[in-house]
mmCIF file with all atom_site columns, C-alpha atoms in Angstrom:
data_model
loop_
_atom_site.group_PDB
_atom_site.id
_atom_site.type_symbol
_atom_site.label_atom_id
_atom_site.label_alt_id
_atom_site.label_comp_id
_atom_site.label_asym_id
_atom_site.label_entity_id
_atom_site.label_seq_id
_atom_site.pdbx_PDB_ins_code
_atom_site.Cartn_x
_atom_site.Cartn_y
_atom_site.Cartn_z
_atom_site.occupancy
_atom_site.B_iso_or_equiv
_atom_site.pdbx_formal_charge
_atom_site.auth_seq_id
_atom_site.auth_comp_id
_atom_site.auth_asym_id
_atom_site.auth_atom_id
_atom_site.pdbx_PDB_model_num
ATOM 1  C CA . ALA O 1 1  ? 36.508 -60.241 -32.035 1.00 54.00 ? 22  ALA O CA 1
ATOM 2  C CA . SER O 1 2  ? 37.026 -56.500 -31.223 1.00 61.00 ? 23  SER O CA 1
ATOM 3  C CA . VAL O 1 3  ? 33.383 -55.635 -31.448 1.00 66.00 ? 24  VAL O CA 1
ATOM 4  C CA . ASP O 1 4  ? 32.533 -57.955 -28.415 1.00 66.00 ? 25  ASP O CA 1
ATOM 5  C CA . LYS O 1 5  ? 35.089 -56.166 -26.034 1.00 76.00 ? 26  LYS O CA 1
ATOM 6  C CA . ASP O 1 6  ? 33.880 -53.133 -24.356 1.00 84.00 ? 27  ASP O CA 1
ATOM 7  C CA . MET O 1 7  ? 35.611 -50.112 -23.950 1.00 85.00 ? 28  MET O CA 1
ATOM 8  C CA . PRO O 1 8  ? 37.538 -49.249 -20.670 1.00 89.00 ? 29  PRO O CA 1
ATOM 9  C CA . HIS O 1 9  ? 35.716 -46.463 -18.607 1.00 91.00 ? 30  HIS O CA 1
ATOM 10 C CA . LEU O 1 10 ? 38.535 -44.188 -18.319 1.00 93.00 ? 31  LEU O CA 1
ATOM 11 C CA . ASN O 1 11 ? 39.037 -44.135 -22.146 1.00 92.00 ? 32  ASN O CA 1
ATOM 12 C CA . ARG O 1 12 ? 35.377 -43.573 -22.715 1.00 92.00 ? 33  ARG O CA 1
ATOM 13 C CA . PHE O 1 13 ? 35.207 -40.944 -20.348 1.00 95.00 ? 34  PHE O CA 1
ATOM 14 C CA . LEU O 1 14 ? 38.270 -39.091 -21.779 1.00 96.00 ? 35  LEU O CA 1
ATOM 15 C CA . LEU O 1 15 ? 36.833 -39.543 -25.267 1.00 95.00 ? 36  LEU O CA 1
ATOM 16 C CA . VAL O 1 16 ? 33.560 -37.738 -24.006 1.00 96.00 ? 37  VAL O CA 1
ATOM 17 C CA . LEU O 1 17 ? 35.514 -35.144 -22.533 1.00 98.00 ? 38  LEU O CA 1
ATOM 18 C CA . CYS O 1 18 ? 37.520 -34.496 -25.163 1.00 98.00 ? 39  CYS O CA 1
ATOM 19 C CA . MET O 1 19 ? 34.535 -34.280 -27.588 1.00 98.00 ? 40  MET O CA 1
ATOM 20 C CA . MET O 1 20 ? 32.751 -32.107 -25.439 1.00 98.00 ? 41  MET O CA 1
ATOM 21 C CA . LEU O 1 21 ? 35.820 -29.897 -25.259 1.00 98.00 ? 42  LEU O CA 1
ATOM 22 C CA . ALA O 1 22 ? 36.210 -29.677 -28.956 1.00 98.00 ? 43  ALA O CA 1
ATOM 23 C CA . PHE O 1 23 ? 32.547 -28.834 -29.724 1.00 98.00 ? 44  PHE O CA 1
ATOM 24 C CA . ILE O 1 24 ? 32.320 -25.980 -26.993 1.00 98.00 ? 45  ILE O CA 1
ATOM 25 C CA . MET O 1 25 ? 35.648 -24.397 -28.337 1.00 98.00 ? 46  MET O CA 1
ATOM 26 C CA . GLY O 1 26 ? 34.507 -24.913 -31.653 1.00 98.00 ? 47  GLY O CA 1
ATOM 27 C CA . THR O 1 27 ? 31.104 -23.063 -30.917 1.00 98.00 ? 48  THR O CA 1
ATOM 28 C CA . LEU O 1 28 ? 33.126 -20.157 -29.167 1.00 98.00 ? 49  LEU O CA 1
ATOM 29 C CA . MET O 1 29 ? 35.567 -19.914 -32.053 1.00 98.00 ? 50  MET O CA 1
ATOM 30 C CA . ILE O 1 30 ? 32.566 -19.544 -34.384 1.00 98.00 ? 51  ILE O CA 1
ATOM 31 C CA . ILE O 1 31 ? 30.819 -16.873 -32.536 1.00 98.00 ? 52  ILE O CA 1
ATOM 32 C CA . PHE O 1 32 ? 34.381 -15.091 -32.220 1.00 97.00 ? 53  PHE O CA 1
ATOM 33 C CA . LEU O 1 33 ? 34.739 -15.196 -35.857 1.00 97.00 ? 54  LEU O CA 1
ATOM 34 C CA . GLY O 1 34 ? 31.465 -13.935 -36.725 1.00 97.00 ? 55  GLY O CA 1
ATOM 35 C CA . PHE O 1 35 ? 31.769 -11.021 -34.186 1.00 95.00 ? 56  PHE O CA 1
ATOM 36 C CA . HIS O 1 36 ? 34.949 -10.194 -35.536 1.00 95.00 ? 57  HIS O CA 1
ATOM 37 C CA . THR O 1 37 ? 33.828 -10.276 -39.273 1.00 95.00 ? 58  THR O CA 1
ATOM 38 C CA . CYS O 1 38 ? 30.875 -8.197  -38.430 1.00 92.00 ? 59  CYS O CA 1
ATOM 39 C CA . LEU O 1 39 ? 33.302 -5.521  -37.033 1.00 91.00 ? 60  LEU O CA 1
ATOM 40 C CA . MET O 1 40 ? 35.288 -5.704  -40.231 1.00 93.00 ? 61  MET O CA 1
ATOM 41 C CA . LEU O 1 41 ? 32.390 -5.168  -42.317 1.00 91.00 ? 62  LEU O CA 1
ATOM 42 C CA . ARG O 1 42 ? 31.501 -2.093  -40.390 1.00 88.00 ? 63  ARG O CA 1
ATOM 43 C CA . ALA O 1 43 ? 35.026 -0.814  -40.211 1.00 88.00 ? 64  ALA O CA 1
ATOM 44 C CA . MET O 1 44 ? 34.916 -0.759  -36.436 1.00 88.00 ? 65  MET O CA 1
ATOM 45 C CA . THR O 1 45 ? 37.714 -1.901  -33.825 1.00 88.00 ? 66  THR O CA 1
ATOM 46 C CA . THR O 1 46 ? 36.770 -3.704  -30.628 1.00 89.00 ? 67  THR O CA 1
ATOM 47 C CA . ILE O 1 47 ? 37.306 -0.584  -28.667 1.00 87.00 ? 68  ILE O CA 1
ATOM 48 C CA . GLU O 1 48 ? 34.776 1.173   -30.749 1.00 84.00 ? 69  GLU O CA 1
ATOM 49 C CA . PHE O 1 49 ? 32.244 -1.192  -30.653 1.00 85.00 ? 70  PHE O CA 1
ATOM 50 C CA . CYS O 1 50 ? 32.468 -1.166  -26.608 1.00 86.00 ? 71  CYS O CA 1
ATOM 51 C CA . GLU O 1 51 ? 32.722 2.494   -26.667 1.00 80.00 ? 72  GLU O CA 1
ATOM 52 C CA . LYS O 1 52 ? 30.402 3.537   -29.230 1.00 73.00 ? 73  LYS O CA 1
ATOM 53 C CA . GLY O 1 53 ? 28.387 0.470   -30.174 1.00 56.00 ? 74  GLY O CA 1
ATOM 54 C CA . THR O 1 54 ? 25.284 1.616   -28.499 1.00 57.00 ? 75  THR O CA 1
ATOM 55 C CA . MET O 1 55 ? 25.673 5.472   -28.852 1.00 58.00 ? 76  MET O CA 1
ATOM 56 C CA . VAL O 1 56 ? 24.449 7.434   -32.022 1.00 61.00 ? 77  VAL O CA 1
ATOM 57 C CA . ARG O 1 57 ? 27.444 8.935   -33.896 1.00 60.00 ? 78  ARG O CA 1
ATOM 58 C CA . ALA O 1 58 ? 27.631 12.554  -33.170 1.00 61.00 ? 79  ALA O CA 1
ATOM 59 C CA . ALA O 1 59 ? 28.340 15.247  -35.951 1.00 61.00 ? 80  ALA O CA 1
ATOM 60 C CA . GLY O 1 60 ? 31.866 15.690  -36.397 1.00 57.00 ? 81  GLY O CA 1
ATOM 61 C CA . THR O 1 61 ? 33.143 12.083  -35.524 1.00 61.00 ? 82  THR O CA 1
ATOM 62 C CA . PRO O 1 62 ? 34.859 10.442  -38.262 1.00 66.00 ? 83  PRO O CA 1
ATOM 63 C CA . ASN O 1 63 ? 33.110 7.748   -39.958 1.00 78.00 ? 84  ASN O CA 1
ATOM 64 C CA . TYR O 1 64 ? 35.619 5.062   -41.696 1.00 82.00 ? 85  TYR O CA 1
ATOM 65 C CA . ASP O 1 65 ? 33.171 3.063   -43.188 1.00 84.00 ? 86  ASP O CA 1
ATOM 66 C CA . ARG O 1 66 ? 33.649 2.791   -47.018 1.00 88.00 ? 87  ARG O CA 1
ATOM 67 C CA . GLY O 1 67 ? 31.140 0.132   -47.775 1.00 88.00 ? 88  GLY O CA 1
ATOM 68 C CA . VAL O 1 68 ? 31.373 -3.590  -47.529 1.00 90.00 ? 89  VAL O CA 1
ATOM 69 C CA . TRP O 1 69 ? 34.012 -4.506  -50.276 1.00 92.00 ? 90  TRP O CA 1
ATOM 70 C CA . GLU O 1 70 ? 36.174 -1.726  -49.424 1.00 92.00 ? 91  GLU O CA 1
ATOM 71 C CA . ASN O 1 71 ? 36.124 -2.539  -45.892 1.00 91.00 ? 92  ASN O CA 1
ATOM 72 C CA . VAL O 1 72 ? 37.269 -6.085  -46.532 1.00 92.00 ? 93  VAL O CA 1
ATOM 73 C CA . THR O 1 73 ? 40.092 -4.991  -49.071 1.00 93.00 ? 94  THR O CA 1
ATOM 74 C CA . GLN O 1 74 ? 41.283 -2.194  -46.222 1.00 92.00 ? 95  GLN O CA 1
ATOM 75 C CA . VAL O 1 75 ? 41.370 -5.332  -43.507 1.00 92.00 ? 96  VAL O CA 1
ATOM 76 C CA . LEU O 1 76 ? 42.541 -8.126  -46.057 1.00 93.00 ? 97  LEU O CA 1
ATOM 77 C CA . GLY O 1 77 ? 44.313 -6.338  -48.853 1.00 92.00 ? 98  GLY O CA 1
ATOM 78 C CA . PRO O 1 78 ? 43.577 -5.785  -52.518 1.00 91.00 ? 99  PRO O CA 1
ATOM 79 C CA . ARG O 1 79 ? 43.034 -9.484  -53.057 1.00 90.00 ? 100 ARG O CA 1
ATOM 80 C CA . PRO O 1 80 ? 41.058 -10.961 -50.161 1.00 85.00 ? 101 PRO O CA 1
ATOM 81 C CA . LEU O 1 81 ? 40.138 -14.202 -51.877 1.00 83.00 ? 102 LEU O CA 1
#
């Protein structure tokens, strides 16, 4: 019955195109989430990462890092889970 019929070429192309776009966007979103999770755990903003990420922290500059759990609760609230 329907197993013997071939899928039209346009439908097959659109299916593969959408699957590839979904895979690429999903991969980029996972990388984005991982980067921002890392920033949250270090108590940094993206600007601090870009400006000071490669430099050694100078004496007298504020360090907002309070530890992993305290950083998470500062960002997500007192009950993050």
